Short mmCIF file of C-alpha atoms and ligand atoms in Angstrom, two decimals:
data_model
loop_
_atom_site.label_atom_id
_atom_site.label_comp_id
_atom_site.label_asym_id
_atom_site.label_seq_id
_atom_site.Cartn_x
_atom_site.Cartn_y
_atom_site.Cartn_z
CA UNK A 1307 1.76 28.60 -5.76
CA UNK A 1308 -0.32 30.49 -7.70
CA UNK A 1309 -1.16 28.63 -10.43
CA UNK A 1310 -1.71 30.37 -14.69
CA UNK A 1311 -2.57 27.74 -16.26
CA UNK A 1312 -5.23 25.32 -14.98
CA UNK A 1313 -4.16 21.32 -13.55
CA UNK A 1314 -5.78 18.43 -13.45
CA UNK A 1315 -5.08 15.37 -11.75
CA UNK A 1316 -6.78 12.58 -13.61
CA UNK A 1317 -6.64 10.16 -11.07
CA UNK A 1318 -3.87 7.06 -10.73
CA UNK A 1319 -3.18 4.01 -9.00
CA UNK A 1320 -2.23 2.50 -5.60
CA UNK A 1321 -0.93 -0.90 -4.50
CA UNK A 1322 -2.25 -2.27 -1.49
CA UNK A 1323 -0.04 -0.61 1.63
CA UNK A 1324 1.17 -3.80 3.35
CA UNK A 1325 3.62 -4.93 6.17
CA UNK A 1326 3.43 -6.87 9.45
CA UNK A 1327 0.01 -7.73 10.50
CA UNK A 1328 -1.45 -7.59 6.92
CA UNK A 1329 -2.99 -10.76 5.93
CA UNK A 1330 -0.20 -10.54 2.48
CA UNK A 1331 2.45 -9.81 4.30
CA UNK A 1332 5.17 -12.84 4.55
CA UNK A 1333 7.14 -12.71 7.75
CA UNK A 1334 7.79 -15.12 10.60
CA UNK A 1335 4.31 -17.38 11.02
CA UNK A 1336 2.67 -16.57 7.99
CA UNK A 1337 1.72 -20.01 5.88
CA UNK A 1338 3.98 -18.73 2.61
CA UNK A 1339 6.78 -17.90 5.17
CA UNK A 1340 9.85 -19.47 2.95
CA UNK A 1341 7.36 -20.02 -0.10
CA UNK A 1342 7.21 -16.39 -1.38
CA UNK A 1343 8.93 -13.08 -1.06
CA UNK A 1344 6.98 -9.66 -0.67
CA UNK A 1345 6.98 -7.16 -3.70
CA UNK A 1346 10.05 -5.21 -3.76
CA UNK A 1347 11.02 -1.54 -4.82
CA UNK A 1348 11.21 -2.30 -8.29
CA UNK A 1349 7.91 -3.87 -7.64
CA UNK A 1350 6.53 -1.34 -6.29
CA UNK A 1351 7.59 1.45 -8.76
CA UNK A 1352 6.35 -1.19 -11.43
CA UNK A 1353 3.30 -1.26 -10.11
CA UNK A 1354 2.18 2.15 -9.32
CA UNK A 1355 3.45 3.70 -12.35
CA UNK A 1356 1.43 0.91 -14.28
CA UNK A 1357 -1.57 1.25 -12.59
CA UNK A 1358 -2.15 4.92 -12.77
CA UNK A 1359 -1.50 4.49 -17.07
CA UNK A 1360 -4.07 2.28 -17.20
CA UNK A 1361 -6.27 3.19 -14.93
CA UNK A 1362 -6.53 6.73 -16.47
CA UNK A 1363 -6.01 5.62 -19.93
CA UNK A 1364 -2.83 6.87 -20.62
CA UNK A 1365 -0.18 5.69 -22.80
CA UNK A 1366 2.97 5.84 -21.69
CA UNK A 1367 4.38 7.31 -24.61
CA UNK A 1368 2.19 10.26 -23.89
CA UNK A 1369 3.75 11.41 -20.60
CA UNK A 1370 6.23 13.88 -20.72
CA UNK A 1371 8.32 14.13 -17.34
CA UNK A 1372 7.87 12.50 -14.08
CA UNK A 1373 8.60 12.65 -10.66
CA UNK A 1374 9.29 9.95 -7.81
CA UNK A 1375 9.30 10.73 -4.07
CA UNK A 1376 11.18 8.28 -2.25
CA UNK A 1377 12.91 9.13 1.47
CA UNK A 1378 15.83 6.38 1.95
CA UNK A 1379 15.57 3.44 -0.91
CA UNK A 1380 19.70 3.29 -0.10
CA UNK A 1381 18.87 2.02 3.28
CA UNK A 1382 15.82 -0.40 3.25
CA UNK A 1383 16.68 -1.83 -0.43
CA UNK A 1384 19.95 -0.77 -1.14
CA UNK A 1385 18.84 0.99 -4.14
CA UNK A 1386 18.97 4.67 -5.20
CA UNK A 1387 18.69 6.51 -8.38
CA UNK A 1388 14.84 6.24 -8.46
CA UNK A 1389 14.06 8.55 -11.71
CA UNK A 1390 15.63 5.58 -13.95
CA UNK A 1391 13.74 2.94 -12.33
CA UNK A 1392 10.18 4.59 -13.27
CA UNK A 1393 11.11 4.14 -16.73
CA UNK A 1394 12.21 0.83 -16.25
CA UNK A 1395 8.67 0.23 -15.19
CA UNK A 1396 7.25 0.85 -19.29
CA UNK A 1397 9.11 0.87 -22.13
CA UNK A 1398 7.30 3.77 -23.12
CA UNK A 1399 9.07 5.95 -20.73
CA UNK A 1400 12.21 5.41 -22.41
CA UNK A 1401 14.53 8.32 -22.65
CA UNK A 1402 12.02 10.73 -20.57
CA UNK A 1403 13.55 13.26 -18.29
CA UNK A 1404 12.66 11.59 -14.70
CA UNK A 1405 13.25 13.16 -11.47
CA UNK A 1406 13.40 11.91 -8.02
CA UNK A 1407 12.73 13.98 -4.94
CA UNK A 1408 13.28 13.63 -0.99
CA UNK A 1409 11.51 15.43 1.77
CA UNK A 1410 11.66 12.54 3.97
CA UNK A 1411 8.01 11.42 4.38
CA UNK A 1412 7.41 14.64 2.40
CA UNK A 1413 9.01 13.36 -0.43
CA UNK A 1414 5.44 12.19 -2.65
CA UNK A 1415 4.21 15.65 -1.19
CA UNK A 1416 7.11 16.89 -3.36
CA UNK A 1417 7.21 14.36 -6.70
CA UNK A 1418 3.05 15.73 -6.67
CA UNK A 1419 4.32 19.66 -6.11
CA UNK A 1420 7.21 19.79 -8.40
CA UNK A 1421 4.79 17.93 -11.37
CA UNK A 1422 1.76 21.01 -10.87
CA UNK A 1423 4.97 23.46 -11.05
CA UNK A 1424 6.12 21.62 -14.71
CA UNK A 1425 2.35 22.11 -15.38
CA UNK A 1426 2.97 25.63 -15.04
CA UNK A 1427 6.52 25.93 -17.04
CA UNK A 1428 3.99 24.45 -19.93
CA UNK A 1429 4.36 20.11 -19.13
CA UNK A 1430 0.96 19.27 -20.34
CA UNK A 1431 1.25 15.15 -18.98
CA UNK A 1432 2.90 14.62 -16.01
CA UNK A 1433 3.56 11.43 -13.54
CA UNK A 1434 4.00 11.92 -10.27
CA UNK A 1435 5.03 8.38 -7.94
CA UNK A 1436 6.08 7.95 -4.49
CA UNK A 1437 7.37 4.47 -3.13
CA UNK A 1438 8.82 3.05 -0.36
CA UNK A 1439 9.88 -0.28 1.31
CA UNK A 1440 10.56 -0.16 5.02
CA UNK A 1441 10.13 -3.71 6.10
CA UNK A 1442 13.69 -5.44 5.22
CA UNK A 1443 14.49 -4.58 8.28
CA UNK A 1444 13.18 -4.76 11.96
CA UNK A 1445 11.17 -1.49 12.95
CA UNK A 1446 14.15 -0.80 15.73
CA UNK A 1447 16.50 -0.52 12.91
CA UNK A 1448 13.98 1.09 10.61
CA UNK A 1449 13.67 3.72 13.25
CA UNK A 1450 17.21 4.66 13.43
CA UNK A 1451 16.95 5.27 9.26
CA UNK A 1452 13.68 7.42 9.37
CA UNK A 1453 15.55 9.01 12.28
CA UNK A 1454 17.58 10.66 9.39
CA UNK A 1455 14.58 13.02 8.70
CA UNK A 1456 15.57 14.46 12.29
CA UNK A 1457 18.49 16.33 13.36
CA UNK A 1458 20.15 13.56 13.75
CA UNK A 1459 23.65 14.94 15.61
CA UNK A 1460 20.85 15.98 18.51
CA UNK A 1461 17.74 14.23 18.22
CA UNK A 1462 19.14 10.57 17.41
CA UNK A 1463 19.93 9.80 21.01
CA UNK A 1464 16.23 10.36 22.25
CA UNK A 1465 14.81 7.12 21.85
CA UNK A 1466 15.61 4.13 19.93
CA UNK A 1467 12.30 4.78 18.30
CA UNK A 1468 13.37 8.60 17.62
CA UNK A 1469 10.08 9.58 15.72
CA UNK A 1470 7.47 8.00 18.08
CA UNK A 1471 9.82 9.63 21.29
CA UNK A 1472 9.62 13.29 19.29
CA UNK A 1473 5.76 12.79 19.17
CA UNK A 1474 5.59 11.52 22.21
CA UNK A 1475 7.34 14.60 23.51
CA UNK A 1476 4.52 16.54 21.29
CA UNK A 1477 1.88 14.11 23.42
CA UNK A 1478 2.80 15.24 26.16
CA UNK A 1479 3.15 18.76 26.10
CA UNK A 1480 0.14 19.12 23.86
CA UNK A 1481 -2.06 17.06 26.84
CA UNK A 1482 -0.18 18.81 29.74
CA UNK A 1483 -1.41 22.41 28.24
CA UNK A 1484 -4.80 21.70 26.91
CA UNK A 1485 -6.01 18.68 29.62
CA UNK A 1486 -6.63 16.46 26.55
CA UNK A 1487 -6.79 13.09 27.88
CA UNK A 1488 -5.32 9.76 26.44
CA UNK A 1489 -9.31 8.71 26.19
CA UNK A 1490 -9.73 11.76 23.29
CA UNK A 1491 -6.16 10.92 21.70
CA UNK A 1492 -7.96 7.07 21.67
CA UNK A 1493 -10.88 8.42 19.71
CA UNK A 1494 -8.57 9.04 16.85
CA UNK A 1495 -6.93 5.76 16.73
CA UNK A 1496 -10.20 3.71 17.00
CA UNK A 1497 -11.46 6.18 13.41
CA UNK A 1498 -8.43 5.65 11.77
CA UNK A 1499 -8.45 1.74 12.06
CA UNK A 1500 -12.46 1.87 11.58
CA UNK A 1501 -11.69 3.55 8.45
CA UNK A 1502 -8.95 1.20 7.35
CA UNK A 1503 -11.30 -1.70 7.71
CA UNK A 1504 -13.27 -0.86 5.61
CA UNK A 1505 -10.64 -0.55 2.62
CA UNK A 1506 -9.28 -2.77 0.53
CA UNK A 1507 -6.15 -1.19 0.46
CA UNK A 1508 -5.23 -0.52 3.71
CA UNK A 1509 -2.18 -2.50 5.96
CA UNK A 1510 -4.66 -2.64 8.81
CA UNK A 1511 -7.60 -3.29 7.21
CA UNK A 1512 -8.07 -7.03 9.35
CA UNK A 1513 -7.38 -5.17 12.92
CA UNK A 1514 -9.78 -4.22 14.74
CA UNK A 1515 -9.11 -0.86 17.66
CA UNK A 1516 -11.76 -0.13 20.25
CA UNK A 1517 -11.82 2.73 22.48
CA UNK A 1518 -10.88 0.83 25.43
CA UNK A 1519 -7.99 -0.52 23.94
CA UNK A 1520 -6.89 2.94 22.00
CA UNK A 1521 -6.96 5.05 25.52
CA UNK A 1522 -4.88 2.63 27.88
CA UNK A 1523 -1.77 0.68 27.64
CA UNK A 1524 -2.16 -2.69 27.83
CA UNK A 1525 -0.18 -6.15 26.77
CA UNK A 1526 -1.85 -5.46 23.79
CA UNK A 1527 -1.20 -2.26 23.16
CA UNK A 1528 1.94 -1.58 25.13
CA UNK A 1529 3.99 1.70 25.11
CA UNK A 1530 7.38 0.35 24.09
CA UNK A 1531 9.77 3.34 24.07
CA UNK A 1532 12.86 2.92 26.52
CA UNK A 1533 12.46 6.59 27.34
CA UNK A 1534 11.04 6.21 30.89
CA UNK A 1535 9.60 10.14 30.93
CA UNK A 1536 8.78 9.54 27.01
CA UNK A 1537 6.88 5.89 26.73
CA UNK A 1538 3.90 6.67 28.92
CA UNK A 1539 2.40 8.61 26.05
CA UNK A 1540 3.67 6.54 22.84
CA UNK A 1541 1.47 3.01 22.32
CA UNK A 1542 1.65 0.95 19.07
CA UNK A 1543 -2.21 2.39 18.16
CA UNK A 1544 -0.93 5.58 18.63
CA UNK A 1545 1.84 5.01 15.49
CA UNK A 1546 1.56 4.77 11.94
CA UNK A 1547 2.94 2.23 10.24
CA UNK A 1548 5.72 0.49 9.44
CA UNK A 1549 4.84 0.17 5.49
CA UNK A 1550 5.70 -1.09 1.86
CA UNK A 1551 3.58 0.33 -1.32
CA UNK A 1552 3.56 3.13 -4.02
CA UNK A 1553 1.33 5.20 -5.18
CA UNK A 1554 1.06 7.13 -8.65
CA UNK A 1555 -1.32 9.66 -10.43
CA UNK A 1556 -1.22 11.21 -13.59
CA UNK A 1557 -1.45 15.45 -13.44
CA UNK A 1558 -2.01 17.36 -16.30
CA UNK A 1559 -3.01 20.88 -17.95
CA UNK A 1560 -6.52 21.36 -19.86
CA UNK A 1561 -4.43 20.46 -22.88
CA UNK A 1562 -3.30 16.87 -21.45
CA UNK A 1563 -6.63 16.51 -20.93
CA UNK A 1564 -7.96 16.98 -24.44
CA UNK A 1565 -4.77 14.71 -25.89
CA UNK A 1566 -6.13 12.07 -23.71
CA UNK A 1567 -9.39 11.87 -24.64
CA UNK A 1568 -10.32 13.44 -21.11
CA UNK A 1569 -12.84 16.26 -19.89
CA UNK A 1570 -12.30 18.33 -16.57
CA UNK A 1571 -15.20 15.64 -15.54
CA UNK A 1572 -12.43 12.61 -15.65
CA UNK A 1573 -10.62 15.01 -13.13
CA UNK A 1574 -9.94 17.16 -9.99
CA UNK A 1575 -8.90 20.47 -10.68
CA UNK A 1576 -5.60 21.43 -8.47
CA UNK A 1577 -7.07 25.06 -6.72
CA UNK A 1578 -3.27 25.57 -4.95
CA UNK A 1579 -0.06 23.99 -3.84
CA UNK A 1580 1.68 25.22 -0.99
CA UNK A 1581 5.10 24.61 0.43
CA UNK A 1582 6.58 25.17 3.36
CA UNK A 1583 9.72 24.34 4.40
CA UNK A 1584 11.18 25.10 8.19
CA UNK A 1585 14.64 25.15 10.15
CA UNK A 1586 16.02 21.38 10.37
CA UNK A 1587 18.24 22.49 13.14
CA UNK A 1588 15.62 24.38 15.41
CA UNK A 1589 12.50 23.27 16.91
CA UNK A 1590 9.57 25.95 18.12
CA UNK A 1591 6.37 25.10 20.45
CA UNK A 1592 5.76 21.30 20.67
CA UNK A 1593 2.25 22.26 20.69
CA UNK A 1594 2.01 23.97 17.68
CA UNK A 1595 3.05 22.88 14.09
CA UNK A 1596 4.23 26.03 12.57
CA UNK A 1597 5.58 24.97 8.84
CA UNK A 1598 2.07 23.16 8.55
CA UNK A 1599 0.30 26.23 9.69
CA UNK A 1600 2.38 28.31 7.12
CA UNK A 1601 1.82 26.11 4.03
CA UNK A 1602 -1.86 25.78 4.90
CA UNK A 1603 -2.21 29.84 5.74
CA UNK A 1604 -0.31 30.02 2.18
CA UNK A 1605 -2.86 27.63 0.98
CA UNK A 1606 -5.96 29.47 1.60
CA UNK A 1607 -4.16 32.96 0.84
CA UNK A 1608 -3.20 31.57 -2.73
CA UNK A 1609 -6.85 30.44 -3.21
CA UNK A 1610 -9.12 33.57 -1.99
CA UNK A 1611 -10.44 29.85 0.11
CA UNK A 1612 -11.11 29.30 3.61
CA UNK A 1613 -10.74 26.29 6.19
CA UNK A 1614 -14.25 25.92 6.70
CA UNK A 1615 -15.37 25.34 2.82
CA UNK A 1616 -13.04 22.15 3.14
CA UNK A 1617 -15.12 19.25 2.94
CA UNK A 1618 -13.05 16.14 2.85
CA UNK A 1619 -9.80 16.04 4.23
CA UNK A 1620 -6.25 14.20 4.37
CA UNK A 1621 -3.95 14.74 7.08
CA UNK A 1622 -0.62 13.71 7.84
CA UNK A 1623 -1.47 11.91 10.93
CA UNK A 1624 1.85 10.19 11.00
CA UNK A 1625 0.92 9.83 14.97
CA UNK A 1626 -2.48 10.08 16.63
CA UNK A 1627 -1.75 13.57 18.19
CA UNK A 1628 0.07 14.87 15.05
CA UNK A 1629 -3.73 14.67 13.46
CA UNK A 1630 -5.03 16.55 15.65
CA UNK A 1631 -1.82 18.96 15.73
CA UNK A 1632 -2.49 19.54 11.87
CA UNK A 1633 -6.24 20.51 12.21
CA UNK A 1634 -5.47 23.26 14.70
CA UNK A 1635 -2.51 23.94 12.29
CA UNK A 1636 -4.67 24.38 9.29
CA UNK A 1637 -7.31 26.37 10.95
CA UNK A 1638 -9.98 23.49 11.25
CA UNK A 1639 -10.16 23.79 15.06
CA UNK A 1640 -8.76 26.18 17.78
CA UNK A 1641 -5.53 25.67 20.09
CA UNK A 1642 -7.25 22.30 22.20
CA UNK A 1643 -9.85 22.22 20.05
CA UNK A 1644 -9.01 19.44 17.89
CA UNK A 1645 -10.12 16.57 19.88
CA UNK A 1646 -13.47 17.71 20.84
CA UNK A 1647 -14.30 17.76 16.91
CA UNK A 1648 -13.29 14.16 16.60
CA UNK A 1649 -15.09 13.11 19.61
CA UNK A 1650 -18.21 14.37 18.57
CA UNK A 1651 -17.81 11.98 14.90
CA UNK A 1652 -17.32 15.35 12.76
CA UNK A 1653 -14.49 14.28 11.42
CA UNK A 1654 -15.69 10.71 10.54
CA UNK A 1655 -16.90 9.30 7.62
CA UNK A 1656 -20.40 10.60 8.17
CA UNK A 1657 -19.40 13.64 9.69
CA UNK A 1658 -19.23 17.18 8.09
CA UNK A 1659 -14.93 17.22 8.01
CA UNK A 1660 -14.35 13.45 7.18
CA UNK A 1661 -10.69 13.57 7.85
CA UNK A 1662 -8.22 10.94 6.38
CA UNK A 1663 -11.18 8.02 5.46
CA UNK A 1664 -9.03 5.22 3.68
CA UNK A 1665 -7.54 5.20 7.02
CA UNK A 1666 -4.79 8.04 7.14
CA UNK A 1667 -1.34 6.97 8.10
CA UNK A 1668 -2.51 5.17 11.24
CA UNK A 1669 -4.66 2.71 9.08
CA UNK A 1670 -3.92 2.80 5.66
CA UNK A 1671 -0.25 2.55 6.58
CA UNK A 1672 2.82 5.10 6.11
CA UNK A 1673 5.31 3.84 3.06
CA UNK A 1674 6.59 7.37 3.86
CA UNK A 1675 7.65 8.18 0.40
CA UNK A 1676 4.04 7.12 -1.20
CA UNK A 1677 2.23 8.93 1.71
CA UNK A 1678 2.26 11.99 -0.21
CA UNK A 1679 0.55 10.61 -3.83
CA UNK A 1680 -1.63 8.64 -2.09
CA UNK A 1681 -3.06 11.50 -0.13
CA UNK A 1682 -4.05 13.32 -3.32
CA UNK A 1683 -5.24 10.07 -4.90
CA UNK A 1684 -7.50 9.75 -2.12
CA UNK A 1685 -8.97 13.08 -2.55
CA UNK A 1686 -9.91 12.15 -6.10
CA UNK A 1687 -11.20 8.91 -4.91
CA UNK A 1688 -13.59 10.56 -2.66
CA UNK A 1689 -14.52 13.62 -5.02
CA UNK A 1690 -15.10 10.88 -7.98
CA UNK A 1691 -17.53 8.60 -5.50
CA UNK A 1692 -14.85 5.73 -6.41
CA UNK A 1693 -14.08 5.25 -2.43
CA UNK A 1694 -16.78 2.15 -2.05
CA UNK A 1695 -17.53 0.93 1.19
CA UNK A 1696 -16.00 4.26 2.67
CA UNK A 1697 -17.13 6.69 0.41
CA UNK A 1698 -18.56 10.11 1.99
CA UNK A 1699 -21.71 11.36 1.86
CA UNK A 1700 -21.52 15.04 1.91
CA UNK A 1701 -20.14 15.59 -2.11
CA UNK A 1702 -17.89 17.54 -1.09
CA UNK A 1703 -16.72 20.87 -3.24
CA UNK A 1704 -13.25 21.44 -1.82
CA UNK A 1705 -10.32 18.76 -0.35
CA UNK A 1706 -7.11 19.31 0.89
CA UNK A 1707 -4.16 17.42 1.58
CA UNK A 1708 -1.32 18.33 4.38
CA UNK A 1709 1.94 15.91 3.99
CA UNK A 1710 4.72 16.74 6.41
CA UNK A 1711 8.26 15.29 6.14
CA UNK A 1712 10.42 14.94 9.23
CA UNK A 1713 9.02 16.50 12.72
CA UNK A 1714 6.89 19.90 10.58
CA UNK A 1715 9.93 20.93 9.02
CA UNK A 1716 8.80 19.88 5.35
CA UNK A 1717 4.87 20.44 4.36
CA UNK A 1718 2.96 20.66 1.27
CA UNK A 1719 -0.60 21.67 1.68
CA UNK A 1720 -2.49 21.16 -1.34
CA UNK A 1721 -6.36 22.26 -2.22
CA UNK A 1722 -8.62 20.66 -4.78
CA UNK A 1723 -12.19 21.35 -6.91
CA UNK A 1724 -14.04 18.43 -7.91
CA UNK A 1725 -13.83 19.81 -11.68
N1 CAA B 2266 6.61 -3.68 26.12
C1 CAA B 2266 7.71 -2.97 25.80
N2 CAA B 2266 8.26 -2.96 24.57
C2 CAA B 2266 7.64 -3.68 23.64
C3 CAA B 2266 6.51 -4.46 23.90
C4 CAA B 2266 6.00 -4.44 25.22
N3 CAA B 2266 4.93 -5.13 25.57
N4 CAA B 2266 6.14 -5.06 22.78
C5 CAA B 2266 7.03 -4.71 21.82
N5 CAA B 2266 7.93 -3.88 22.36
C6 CAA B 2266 9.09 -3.30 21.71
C7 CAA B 2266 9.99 -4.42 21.33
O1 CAA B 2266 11.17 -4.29 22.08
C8 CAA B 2266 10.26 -4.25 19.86
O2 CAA B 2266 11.59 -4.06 19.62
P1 CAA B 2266 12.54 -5.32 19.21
O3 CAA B 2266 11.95 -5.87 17.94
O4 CAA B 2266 13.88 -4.73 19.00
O5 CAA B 2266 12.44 -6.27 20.33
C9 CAA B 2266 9.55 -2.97 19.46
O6 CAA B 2266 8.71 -2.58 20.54
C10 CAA B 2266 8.74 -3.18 18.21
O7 CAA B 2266 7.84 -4.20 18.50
P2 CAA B 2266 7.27 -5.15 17.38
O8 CAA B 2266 8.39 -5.61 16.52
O9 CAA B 2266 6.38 -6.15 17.99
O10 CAA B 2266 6.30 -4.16 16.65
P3 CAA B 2266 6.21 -3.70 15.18
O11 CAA B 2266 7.27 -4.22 14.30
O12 CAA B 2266 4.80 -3.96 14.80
O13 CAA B 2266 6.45 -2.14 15.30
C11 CAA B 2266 6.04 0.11 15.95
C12 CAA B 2266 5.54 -1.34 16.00
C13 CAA B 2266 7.37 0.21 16.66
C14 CAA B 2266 5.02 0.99 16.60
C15 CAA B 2266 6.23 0.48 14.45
O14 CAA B 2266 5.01 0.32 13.79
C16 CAA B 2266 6.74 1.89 14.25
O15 CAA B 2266 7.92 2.15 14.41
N6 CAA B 2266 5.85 2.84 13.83
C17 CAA B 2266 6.25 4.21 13.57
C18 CAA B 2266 6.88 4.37 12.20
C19 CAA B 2266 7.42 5.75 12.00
O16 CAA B 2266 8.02 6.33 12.91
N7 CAA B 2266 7.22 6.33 10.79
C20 CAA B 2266 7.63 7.68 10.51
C21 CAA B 2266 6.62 8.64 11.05
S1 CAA B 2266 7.24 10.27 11.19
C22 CAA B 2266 6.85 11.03 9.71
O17 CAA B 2266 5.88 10.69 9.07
C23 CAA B 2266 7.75 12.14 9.25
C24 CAA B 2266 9.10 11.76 8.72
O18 CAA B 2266 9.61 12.50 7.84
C25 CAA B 2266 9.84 10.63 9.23
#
């Protein structure tokens, strides 16, 4: 997208991403088992939308239209029509046109795309929100929902897990052609939970991964797909999780900035949105993401940019391999390339291409529908030095996000200026 008039996102709000093994999280065991419930949708919603108005001082009245991204509220909570409940989060938002969007774990990819395109038809304060609750049910049955992002007449039947078998069928292939071993795949596990540790808001922040652990199965870390050719190259470190959260953030033009009160310095500056949407019904090369190497080609076209001035970086690394699927996709690293980059620490932290440093979808956790927001939040969290004990070092110019619904079939690659 192309964008004539300039966009801002002015920063926003996340809850905490929580679910099983997160120190809040109430399930079987924990001490406020049958004392307290966890934070539902409307909780959620509630929360985000809240949090980014306050946190970038803006009154609610003040926003014009918003957006929520949300993949299957029907299923986990039993609740649709999404729009309506972002203005029942603030009175304020009463009787503004609200729209909600699904891409499956594209959708807050989406909800942030469509509010930069009202930017464009002259919206000067937008919200854009993604939420989701997966964890009312048991991860075998949450699999067969988030299955629905598949084809589901022909994929369905691959595993009962069908997202971690489709991966694992990417694992495989991707290993098999390139001699990547499960050792390099580890590397990326063991980052991603490093990261996560060290923020607050992350669902894995209290685990601990070590390299050992992320390159072997063990009781541990088991492969647990009932796909005998599948499992060997599926373990739980090797998944993102099974999440509940919501993220929002407030996007606006240069005049939204001046009726808040706001200079470009408040903000990121959005350089290019691009979205790419492939054939639901078809797949192509296991090894290759092709929509994700389409939005991010579109990306850099858009933009007059190249990979290489990228300087911090979230990825949809919805599986281990799938991160290092999207940096060949985006042009980061060659065909096989990918792991040798993380394995020599450039894309940690300190490294020159910090890639997905809250944690990514491995360690911050994957509310799919949030995924999206929170990605771009991020990037404003690092570009504003507001990331704390996992800020980068390298002040970087240039981020991009790369949020993929279902298995690459929905991506929206996005590029930012620290403004
Ligand atoms: N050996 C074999 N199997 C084992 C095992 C072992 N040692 N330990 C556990 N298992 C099996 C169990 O059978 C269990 O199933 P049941 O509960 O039915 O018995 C299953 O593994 C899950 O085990 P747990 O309940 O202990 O684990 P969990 O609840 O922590 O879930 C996970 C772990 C299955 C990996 C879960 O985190 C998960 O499903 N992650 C992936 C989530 C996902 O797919 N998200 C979507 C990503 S795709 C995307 O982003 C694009 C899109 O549009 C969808």
């Amino acid at each position: 997208m192309s964008l004539h008039r300039r966009t801002f996102v002015l920063g926003g709000a996340t809850t905490p991403f929580i679910g099983k093994k997160h120190p809040d999280f109430v399930w079987k065991g924990h001490p406020d088992f049958g004392k307290r419930d966890n934070p539902t949708l409307e909780d959620y919603v509630r929360l985000a939308v809240n949090g980014a108005l306050e946190a970038t001082g803006t009154p609610a009245e003040a926003v014009q239209k918003g957006w929520i991204g949300n993949f299957v509220g029907e299923l986990f909570s039993k609740q649709g029509h999404l729009g309506a409940a972002m203005v029942g989060a603030n009175p304020g938002l009463q009787n503004k046109p609200m729209f909600r969007v699904e891409a499956a774990c594209a959708s807050g990819g989406l909800a942030f795309a469509s509010a930069v395109e009202s930017i464009q038809a002259g919206t000067d304060v937008a919200l854009a929100c993604g939420v989701e609750v997966q964890t009312t049910e048991s991860a075998r049955t949450g699999g067969d929902y988030l299955a629905r992002a598949s084809h589901y007449a022909r994929q369905r039947g691959i595993d009962d897990f069908t997202f971690p078998a489709l991966f694992a069928l990417r694992t495989r292939a991707y290993r098999e052609k390139f001699g990547v071993t499960e050792e390099d795949i580890g590397h990326v596990a063991v980052k991603a939970y490093a990261n996560a540790n060290r923020n607050p808001n992350a669902h894995m922040r209290s685990v601990k991964m070590d390299l050992a652990t992320a390159s072997a199965a063990s009781d541990k870390n088991p492969c647990f797909l009932s796909n005998a050719e599948l499992s060997p190259y599926m373990k739980m470190s090797d998944c993102s999780q099974v999440s509940d959260g919501g993220t929002a953030i407030v996007v606006v033009s240069e005049e939204g900035l001046r009726r808040l009160g706001k200079t470009p310095a408040d903000a990121i500056e959005v350089v290019t949105v691009s979205h790419a949407t492939g054939n639901l019904w078809q797949d192509g090369d296991p090894t290759v993401l092709s929509t994700t190497a389409a939005a991010a080609a579109g990306a850099f076209a858009d933009s007059g940019t190249k990979a290489g001035e990228v300087g911090v970086c979230e990825v949809h690394d919805c599986f281990t391999v799938t991160e290092l699927l999207m940096m060949e996709a985006i042009g980061f690293a060659a065909p096989g390339q990918a792991a040798a980059m993380v394995r020599e620490g450039r894309t940690q932290i300190t490294g020159d291409l910090p890639i997905n440093t809250g944690g990514g979808l491995v360690g911050f956790g994957h509310p799919v529908g949030a995924t999206g927001v929170k990605q771009v939040l991020e990037i404003w969290r690092q570009m504003k030095g507001a990331c704390g004990d996992y800020q980068v070092t390298n002040a970087p110019s240039l981020g991009l996000t790369a949020n993929m619904g279902g298995d690459d079939k929905t991506v929206v690659v996005s590029l930012f200026r620290n403004a």
